[in-house]
């Protein structure tokens, strides 16, 4: 017997293993992994270099733009101041200090100018002694936020204006705010020595004149020659980044400087550093993952190898146990026909020994011996198929024939025990597709166990063994019911080698269960309330049922005794 047949070759399974092996080979190959790491390193290096070049270009463009914007902004403020100077000088030209209407007109004009330009704190005309002749704001006592007209820095600007006969800015006067005093010559020939004095709040000048988009894009501050921040005067020192653009503001020697730096550059720097760190971490992560993957695949391969080895071992054990089961099963099943053959042989011998040869009886005994030996052969064949798990030849077989042929095998024992066999076929006599030899063995085993159980009970009154078939929507159910002692341990019934009989082998029910399950069915047992046990098995109808070739008449219940 070739037990290798127990494990059928499966080509698709092998092809799956080959594919898996190929994939593993790809990942576990040293050169492939090295190649992947090299590719990754080169990729990271190239992308970092490109990123850096792009970033450097972006910074250079931003720096160029920043210089241009700062220049533009400084021009805007300077132009504005120059325009105001020209306007004031023109108004002063029209002014006749002796004429009230002229004075009123002048005051009206500078009032409007001050209202429109919050950075202008005061506009005044002073005489040679630096005394105020006319101006705004109007006051009895000079307000504290305005520098006195005889302040040294103010005087210095006025003297310079007189000396050069041109406009002159003072140094920054820090009085509540950074102030700037502008002294303008008066073009009016009659009042040549008068000066127009304008006081600016530098902080407000920047707030008013610097456009919003500039503030959004750049950090801006105005510092003196000692790099002390004059504006903005509130909100602390402006946090410029390293890339600062500087531009002198005001007349030469004023020491005022605009400082700007691009706001986004700071964030952009952080973003780039963040990205670089992320790329680095990502690279490290990938390398770590590759190493992990390689180790994991190695471990898996080793585990699979171990599993495969344990699986060969298991099959070997299974084959040995199958062999043992086969041998035991064979001995169990062949026991009955061989015993019958021996009985018939003994009977024939006895008949031959008598003087008067009763040839019909001898022939009958020899025929029976032939029948039993053929049955033994069939059992052996079916058992072999069953153990080898090869496709058992299933053929359509009539239910009633199956039942009655099984009963024929047990009839003699039943008669000896005075047990009446009752057959109750509640189904149509359909044909089922089955291994009839094995199904008959199942019925035979159940009936023999039933007779054994009733024999063990030893009662005086006549006992009955019932064989019933029923049909549900999906199943065909066979039941064998006895009036014996009942089942002791229902859970162990179908386990191989479980027996309560002194000479039992405990294989009959285990074989029955395997045969029924091989037919897609199920077997179970129960103790009856009125005593005795019932064994049932069901076979699925959908796959089993075959149309009866002859007229499918319901078979009436029959009784045998
Ligand atoms: P064996 O007949 O060799 O013991 P089986 O597998 O056929 O092996 O039966 C196993 C055990 O199940 C029996 O020993 C018996 O204890 C129990 N058994 C089987 N059929 C019946 C029954 N109809 N009534 C009571 N017990 C039963």
XYZ file of C-alpha atoms and ligand atoms in Angstrom:
588
model
C 0.000 0.000 0.000
C 1.383 3.383 -0.956
C 0.788 5.635 2.027
C 2.250 8.632 0.212
C -1.146 8.863 -1.440
C -2.505 10.052 1.887
C -0.919 13.450 1.114
C -2.055 14.433 -2.370
C 0.316 16.643 -4.290
C -1.046 20.133 -4.807
C 0.597 21.925 -7.642
C -0.895 25.360 -6.910
C 0.352 25.148 -3.324
C 3.847 24.447 -4.541
C 3.716 27.338 -6.991
C 2.671 29.616 -4.080
C 5.658 28.456 -2.092
C 7.932 29.153 -5.066
C 6.556 32.702 -5.376
C 7.019 33.375 -1.686
C 10.502 32.005 -1.866
C 11.313 34.336 -4.774
C 10.076 37.374 -2.832
C 12.039 36.392 0.247
C 15.077 35.819 -1.862
C 14.732 39.358 -3.256
C 14.674 40.922 0.194
C 17.230 38.693 1.869
C 19.772 39.049 -0.922
C 22.697 41.099 0.405
C 23.298 42.877 -2.915
C 19.656 43.852 -3.305
C 19.624 45.403 0.152
C 22.938 47.150 -0.444
C 21.609 48.474 -3.758
C 18.456 49.754 -2.072
C 20.478 51.519 0.629
C 22.813 53.060 -1.965
C 19.839 54.226 -4.005
C 18.308 55.720 -0.886
C 21.520 57.510 0.123
C 22.062 58.953 -3.363
C 18.391 59.992 -3.510
C 18.606 61.717 -0.144
C 21.864 63.458 -1.058
C 20.519 64.652 -4.429
C 17.254 65.921 -2.978
C 19.081 67.694 -0.119
C 21.486 69.415 -2.558
C 18.661 70.504 -4.829
C 16.716 71.721 -1.820
C 19.696 73.689 -0.574
C 20.299 75.329 -3.989
C 16.662 76.270 -4.240
C 16.785 77.702 -0.736
C 19.978 79.735 -1.433
C 18.419 81.209 -4.594
C 15.278 82.038 -2.675
C 17.304 83.859 -0.002
C 19.288 85.849 -2.549
C 16.075 86.938 -4.277
C 14.531 87.845 -0.938
C 17.603 89.927 0.021
C 17.514 91.806 -3.320
C 13.837 92.486 -2.953
C 14.306 93.625 0.637
C 16.916 96.261 -0.386
C 14.662 97.580 -3.122
C 11.635 97.763 -0.850
C 13.591 99.568 1.852
C 14.928 102.098 -0.638
C 11.464 102.665 -1.962
C 10.063 103.163 1.529
C 12.798 105.644 2.485
C 12.124 107.603 -0.720
C 8.419 107.782 0.041
C 9.069 109.316 3.483
C 11.745 111.693 2.221
C 9.510 112.870 -0.612
C 6.694 113.434 1.780
C 8.882 115.501 4.103
C 10.235 117.515 1.168
C 6.742 118.195 -0.116
C 5.700 119.417 3.316
C 8.784 121.671 3.467
C 7.919 123.273 0.123
C 4.311 123.774 1.177
C 5.293 125.389 4.468
C 7.829 127.671 2.822
C 5.190 128.778 0.300
C 2.665 129.475 3.031
C 5.274 131.439 4.970
C 5.950 133.486 1.831
C 2.290 134.513 1.741
C 2.273 135.375 5.432
C 2.143 138.976 6.538
C 2.566 138.843 10.332
C 1.014 142.295 10.664
C -2.194 141.285 8.822
C -4.744 139.432 10.845
C -6.461 137.728 7.864
C -3.078 136.627 6.559
C -2.185 135.209 9.981
C -5.560 133.444 10.164
C -5.075 131.943 6.701
C -1.616 130.702 7.638
C -2.928 129.156 10.855
C -5.805 127.503 8.992
C -3.410 125.933 6.523
C -1.006 124.551 9.132
C -3.956 123.359 11.220
C -5.094 121.233 8.286
C -1.577 119.957 7.741
C -1.204 118.914 11.381
C -4.604 117.188 11.343
C -3.642 115.205 8.257
C -0.177 114.306 9.536
C -0.150 113.035 13.087
C 3.637 112.895 13.006
C 3.781 116.751 12.966
C 3.520 117.937 16.556
C 4.051 121.637 15.941
C 4.633 124.228 13.189
C 5.938 127.566 14.365
C 7.565 130.703 12.961
C 10.268 132.188 15.170
C 12.048 135.512 15.037
C 15.739 136.259 15.329
C 15.615 135.784 19.121
C 14.032 132.408 18.640
C 10.755 133.714 20.017
C 7.572 132.285 18.596
C 5.683 134.744 16.384
C 2.896 132.483 15.202
C 2.187 128.776 15.159
C 0.213 125.769 16.284
C -0.617 124.210 18.624
C -1.950 127.237 20.394
C -0.888 127.446 24.018
C -0.326 129.808 26.943
C 2.446 127.662 28.331
C 4.545 125.469 26.038
C 3.344 121.836 26.336
C 5.706 119.357 27.938
C 5.856 117.057 24.908
C 7.362 119.877 22.771
C 11.055 120.701 23.154
C 11.726 124.293 24.280
C 12.668 126.584 21.444
C 15.922 127.390 23.204
C 16.800 123.707 23.568
C 20.451 123.330 22.530
C 19.633 120.775 19.855
C 16.817 122.960 18.497
C 19.066 126.001 18.583
C 21.774 124.116 16.803
C 19.383 123.229 13.936
C 18.160 126.851 13.702
C 21.717 128.210 13.648
C 22.723 125.749 11.017
C 19.712 126.695 8.882
C 20.642 130.374 9.197
C 24.274 129.689 8.422
C 23.613 127.614 5.327
C 20.339 129.318 4.438
C 18.776 125.900 3.922
C 16.733 123.421 5.803
C 18.374 121.710 8.774
C 17.305 118.828 10.980
C 18.186 118.606 14.619
C 19.678 115.547 16.279
C 16.961 113.307 17.685
C 15.553 114.789 20.880
C 14.155 112.153 23.165
C 11.308 113.790 24.981
C 8.494 111.263 25.668
C 9.099 110.165 22.102
C 11.911 110.451 19.567
C 11.491 113.997 18.242
C 13.023 115.624 15.260
C 13.051 119.376 14.757
C 13.307 120.829 11.265
C 14.347 124.424 10.775
C 13.371 125.953 7.419
C 14.522 129.256 5.930
C 11.848 131.840 5.262
C 11.839 132.975 1.637
C 10.010 136.162 2.518
C 12.635 138.914 2.002
C 11.088 141.065 4.743
C 11.436 138.339 7.301
C 14.649 136.731 6.166
C 15.851 136.040 9.662
C 12.623 134.302 10.668
C 12.663 130.549 10.668
C 9.929 127.996 10.216
C 10.308 125.306 12.897
C 8.551 121.946 12.473
C 8.580 119.338 15.255
C 8.129 115.724 14.166
C 7.424 112.644 16.203
C 9.633 110.112 14.409
C 7.749 107.131 15.816
C 4.433 108.393 14.443
C 6.130 109.308 11.168
C 7.029 105.679 10.591
C 3.653 104.366 11.766
C 1.896 106.730 9.393
C 4.093 106.486 6.337
C 5.239 102.860 6.193
C 2.665 100.885 4.162
C 0.957 97.817 5.678
C 2.430 95.295 3.273
C 5.917 96.476 4.205
C 5.219 95.892 7.879
C 3.771 92.482 7.069
C 6.758 91.431 5.031
C 9.602 92.986 7.046
C 10.673 93.660 10.580
C 11.477 97.391 10.585
C 13.188 99.615 13.130
C 14.808 103.031 13.235
C 18.036 103.298 15.243
C 20.455 106.104 16.151
C 24.210 106.117 15.634
C 24.634 103.979 18.764
C 22.241 101.385 17.322
C 19.689 102.350 19.944
C 16.157 101.649 18.774
C 14.126 104.860 18.442
C 11.132 103.436 16.681
C 8.978 101.559 17.301
C 9.110 103.016 20.788
C 6.670 100.471 22.159
C 6.605 96.673 22.036
C 10.259 96.091 22.878
C 13.308 95.619 20.704
C 12.532 94.297 17.208
C 13.896 90.753 16.799
C 15.664 90.975 13.459
C 17.085 87.835 11.901
C 20.708 87.683 10.781
C 20.034 89.075 7.296
C 19.586 92.790 8.108
C 19.361 95.515 5.521
C 20.466 98.981 6.675
C 19.705 102.327 5.086
C 20.660 105.795 6.377
C 17.753 108.136 6.902
C 17.642 111.907 7.081
C 20.462 114.352 6.456
C 24.024 113.162 6.540
C 25.323 113.020 10.046
C 21.879 112.486 11.566
C 23.038 108.996 12.567
C 19.560 107.623 11.831
C 19.374 104.227 10.155
C 16.537 102.033 8.991
C 17.005 98.357 9.761
C 14.892 95.766 7.974
C 14.895 92.002 7.817
C 12.548 89.679 5.946
C 10.036 88.214 8.333
C 9.377 85.018 6.361
C 13.065 84.167 6.173
C 13.015 83.368 9.865
C 10.090 81.010 9.523
C 11.446 79.673 6.295
C 14.745 78.895 8.033
C 12.948 76.985 10.736
C 10.878 75.170 8.157
C 13.957 74.184 6.193
C 15.791 73.012 9.286
C 12.677 71.056 10.247
C 12.528 69.526 6.789
C 16.209 68.613 6.840
C 15.781 66.920 10.215
C 12.666 65.141 8.954
C 14.500 63.894 5.837
C 17.382 62.686 7.986
C 15.092 60.924 10.412
C 13.138 59.458 7.520
C 16.356 58.101 6.020
C 17.408 56.592 9.333
C 13.921 55.133 9.751
C 13.999 53.519 6.311
C 17.422 52.010 6.927
C 16.241 50.729 10.295
C 13.066 49.324 8.724
C 15.073 47.585 6.016
C 17.270 45.972 8.628
C 14.196 45.013 10.624
C 12.507 43.595 7.537
C 15.568 41.565 6.705
C 15.754 40.171 10.224
C 12.027 39.493 10.275
C 12.177 37.632 6.954
C 15.121 35.582 8.205
C 13.204 34.681 11.352
C 10.100 33.849 9.368
C 12.059 31.690 7.008
C 13.590 29.825 9.934
C 10.145 29.449 11.556
C 8.690 28.159 8.285
C 11.529 25.712 7.958
C 10.925 24.467 11.522
C 7.189 24.251 10.833
C 7.776 22.321 7.645
C 10.000 19.889 9.519
C 7.408 19.419 12.253
C 4.706 19.054 9.548
C 6.767 15.995 7.817
C 7.112 14.493 11.381
C 3.329 14.942 11.935
C 2.479 13.300 8.652
C 4.735 10.431 9.527
C 2.957 10.006 12.850
C -0.391 10.332 11.099
C 0.557 7.645 8.617
C 1.628 5.335 11.398
C -1.604 5.963 13.259
C -3.567 5.447 10.021
C -1.749 2.203 9.557
C -2.656 1.143 13.083
C -6.271 2.221 12.586
C -6.422 0.433 9.271
C -5.086 -2.788 10.736
C -7.419 -2.603 13.735
C -10.397 -1.647 11.607
C -9.700 -4.428 9.168
C -9.485 -6.949 11.982
C -12.728 -5.623 13.454
C -14.734 -5.612 10.249
C -13.410 -8.867 8.840
C -14.032 -10.650 12.101
C -17.690 -11.207 11.344
C -17.518 -12.575 7.738
C -14.488 -14.726 8.617
C -16.353 -16.172 11.608
C -19.295 -16.910 9.315
C -17.011 -18.581 6.773
C -15.492 -20.691 9.542
C -18.981 -21.700 10.754
C -20.136 -22.640 7.265
C -16.889 -24.572 6.650
C -17.386 -26.500 9.896
C -21.006 -27.244 8.947
C -19.971 -28.454 5.466
C -17.275 -30.672 7.056
C -19.839 -32.196 9.405
C -22.215 -32.860 6.555
C -19.465 -34.463 4.490
C -18.494 -36.732 7.396
C -21.996 -38.196 7.686
C -22.602 -41.206 5.518
C -25.592 -39.742 3.895
C -24.333 -36.839 1.956
C -26.895 -34.059 1.880
C -25.618 -32.375 -1.234
C -28.132 -29.410 -1.282
C -27.220 -28.406 2.273
C -23.467 -28.776 1.559
C -23.893 -26.690 -1.596
C -25.807 -24.068 0.382
C -23.047 -23.926 3.040
C -20.345 -23.614 0.359
C -22.389 -20.903 -1.418
C -22.652 -18.987 1.871
C -18.892 -19.358 2.365
C -18.403 -17.862 -1.101
C -20.812 -15.028 -0.319
C -19.132 -14.199 2.977
C -15.643 -14.314 1.491
C -16.798 -11.946 -1.317
C -18.246 -9.653 1.331
C -14.943 -9.804 3.233
C -13.175 -8.814 0.012
C -15.535 -5.878 -0.528
C -15.083 -4.726 3.063
C -11.334 -4.906 2.632
C -11.564 -2.874 -0.583
C -13.792 -0.212 0.958
C -11.649 -0.019 4.060
C -8.581 0.502 1.940
C -10.221 3.302 -0.012
C -11.449 4.799 3.198
C -8.010 4.793 4.871
C -6.286 6.052 1.745
C -8.909 8.818 1.577
C -8.955 8.358 -2.158
C -12.197 8.992 -3.965
C -14.538 6.276 -2.721
C -16.708 5.039 -5.576
C -20.176 6.359 -4.740
C -23.058 4.755 -6.568
C -26.812 5.266 -6.449
C -28.301 2.800 -3.983
C -31.901 2.318 -2.869
C -32.604 3.133 0.783
C -34.843 0.133 1.385
C -32.278 -2.162 -0.230
C -29.591 -0.701 1.992
C -31.678 -1.279 5.128
C -32.856 -4.761 4.235
C -29.443 -6.007 3.137
C -27.984 -4.745 6.425
C -30.716 -6.558 8.372
C -29.890 -9.798 6.531
C -26.392 -9.631 8.028
C -27.687 -9.436 11.595
C -30.852 -11.523 11.314
C -29.283 -14.749 12.636
C -27.998 -13.069 15.829
C -31.373 -11.355 16.379
C -33.188 -14.638 15.985
C -30.882 -16.278 18.523
C -31.611 -13.487 21.014
C -35.360 -13.606 20.244
C -35.265 -9.936 19.295
C -37.920 -8.652 16.927
C -36.625 -6.263 14.218
C -39.096 -3.605 13.216
C -38.514 -1.584 10.064
C -40.276 1.726 9.664
C -39.376 3.464 6.400
C -41.143 6.809 6.463
C -39.422 7.980 3.297
C -39.920 7.501 -0.375
C -37.709 4.747 -1.673
C -35.257 7.098 -3.253
C -31.755 6.184 -4.297
C -28.849 7.849 -2.615
C -25.384 8.268 -3.989
C -23.150 6.458 -1.507
C -20.545 3.853 -0.716
C -23.183 1.172 -0.052
C -20.743 -1.367 1.416
C -19.585 1.076 4.091
C -23.096 2.379 4.832
C -24.282 -1.214 5.292
C -21.356 -1.714 7.692
C -22.524 1.360 9.638
C -26.076 0.003 9.955
C -24.705 -3.448 10.766
C -22.407 -2.047 13.532
C -25.268 -0.020 15.063
C -27.613 -2.999 15.021
C -24.993 -5.367 16.447
C -24.243 -2.902 19.269
C -28.005 -2.645 19.892
C -28.310 -6.438 20.141
C -25.247 -6.557 22.467
C -26.821 -3.893 24.711
C -30.129 -5.809 24.857
C -28.299 -9.071 25.490
C -26.480 -7.481 28.417
C -29.780 -6.363 29.953
C -31.126 -9.931 30.202
C -34.886 -9.395 30.559
C -37.631 -11.976 30.342
C -39.958 -10.132 28.031
C -39.395 -10.002 24.249
C -37.212 -7.145 23.059
C -37.484 -5.086 19.948
C -34.976 -3.378 17.644
C -36.360 -0.619 15.459
C -34.831 0.725 12.266
C -36.445 3.892 10.999
C -35.801 6.280 8.140
C -37.202 9.800 7.976
C -36.879 12.590 5.499
C -36.603 16.273 6.375
C -36.276 19.103 3.890
C -32.494 18.763 3.702
C -31.625 15.404 5.213
C -32.324 11.725 5.193
C -32.232 10.472 8.809
C -31.595 6.837 9.831
C -32.330 5.743 13.422
C -31.556 2.483 15.228
C -33.419 2.178 18.547
C -32.983 -0.583 21.112
C -34.379 -1.515 24.511
C -30.993 -2.266 26.050
C -29.190 -0.849 29.056
C -28.577 2.559 27.527
C -25.346 4.384 26.845
C -22.997 4.969 29.802
C -20.795 7.809 28.545
C -22.278 9.564 25.514
C -19.286 11.961 25.105
C -16.776 9.134 24.598
C -18.926 6.932 22.361
C -17.359 7.860 19.040
C -13.744 7.952 20.242
C -11.588 5.183 18.832
C -10.827 2.342 21.255
C -13.552 3.337 23.729
C -15.331 0.175 24.834
C -17.174 -1.161 27.843
C -17.188 -4.723 26.531
C -14.702 -7.289 27.788
C -13.899 -8.382 24.251
C -14.706 -5.166 22.466
C -12.206 -3.170 20.432
C -13.966 0.196 20.602
C -13.585 0.821 16.880
C -17.080 0.212 15.458
C -18.580 3.636 16.281
C -15.357 5.504 15.417
C -15.456 3.901 11.959
C -19.205 4.670 11.678
C -18.556 8.363 12.416
C -15.779 8.628 9.830
C -17.895 6.878 7.174
C -20.883 9.167 7.825
C -18.720 12.296 7.853
C -17.138 11.173 4.599
C -20.664 11.211 3.181
C -21.130 14.810 4.405
C -23.376 13.640 7.246
C -23.420 13.485 11.033
C -23.946 10.749 13.638
C -25.143 11.103 17.231
C -26.725 9.039 20.048
C -29.187 9.563 22.882
C -30.667 7.562 25.714
C -34.421 7.015 25.450
C -36.695 8.147 28.298
C -38.366 4.735 28.262
C -34.982 2.949 28.404
C -32.485 1.820 25.809
C -30.580 4.002 23.352
C -31.146 5.496 19.922
C -28.408 6.047 17.381
C -29.139 8.438 14.525
C -27.241 9.486 11.470
C -28.246 11.880 8.764
C -27.105 12.270 5.163
C -27.562 15.487 3.187
C -30.285 15.083 0.573
C -29.204 17.720 -1.924
C -26.008 16.001 -2.881
C -27.224 12.477 -2.302
C -30.692 12.195 -3.764
C -31.038 10.464 -7.108
C -34.278 9.946 -9.005
C -35.543 6.387 -8.701
C -35.256 4.672 -12.043
C -38.222 2.465 -11.354
C -41.550 3.581 -9.946
C -40.805 5.434 -6.718
C -43.520 3.916 -4.511
C -43.473 4.604 -0.770
C -42.365 1.471 0.983
C -44.779 0.485 3.741
C -43.489 -0.336 7.202
C -42.646 -3.990 7.457
C -42.114 -6.182 10.434
C -39.687 -9.008 10.794
C -39.357 -11.308 13.704
P -17.238 -2.111 20.706
O -18.564 -2.586 20.253
O -16.115 -2.921 20.213
O -17.136 -1.837 22.159
P -18.064 0.317 19.516
O -17.275 1.477 19.061
O -18.988 -0.248 18.540
O -17.008 -0.723 20.019
O -18.860 0.709 20.829
C -18.207 1.434 21.815
C -18.986 1.419 23.108
O -20.195 2.150 22.973
C -19.456 0.094 23.501
O -18.458 -0.623 24.189
C -20.642 0.416 24.397
O -20.212 0.732 25.677
C -21.200 1.648 23.788
N -22.400 1.350 22.985
C -22.448 1.252 21.628
N -23.711 1.043 21.238
C -24.469 0.986 22.345
C -25.869 0.762 22.593
N -26.745 0.557 21.600
N -26.286 0.767 23.884
C -25.428 1.007 24.885
N -24.094 1.230 24.714
C -23.623 1.218 23.473
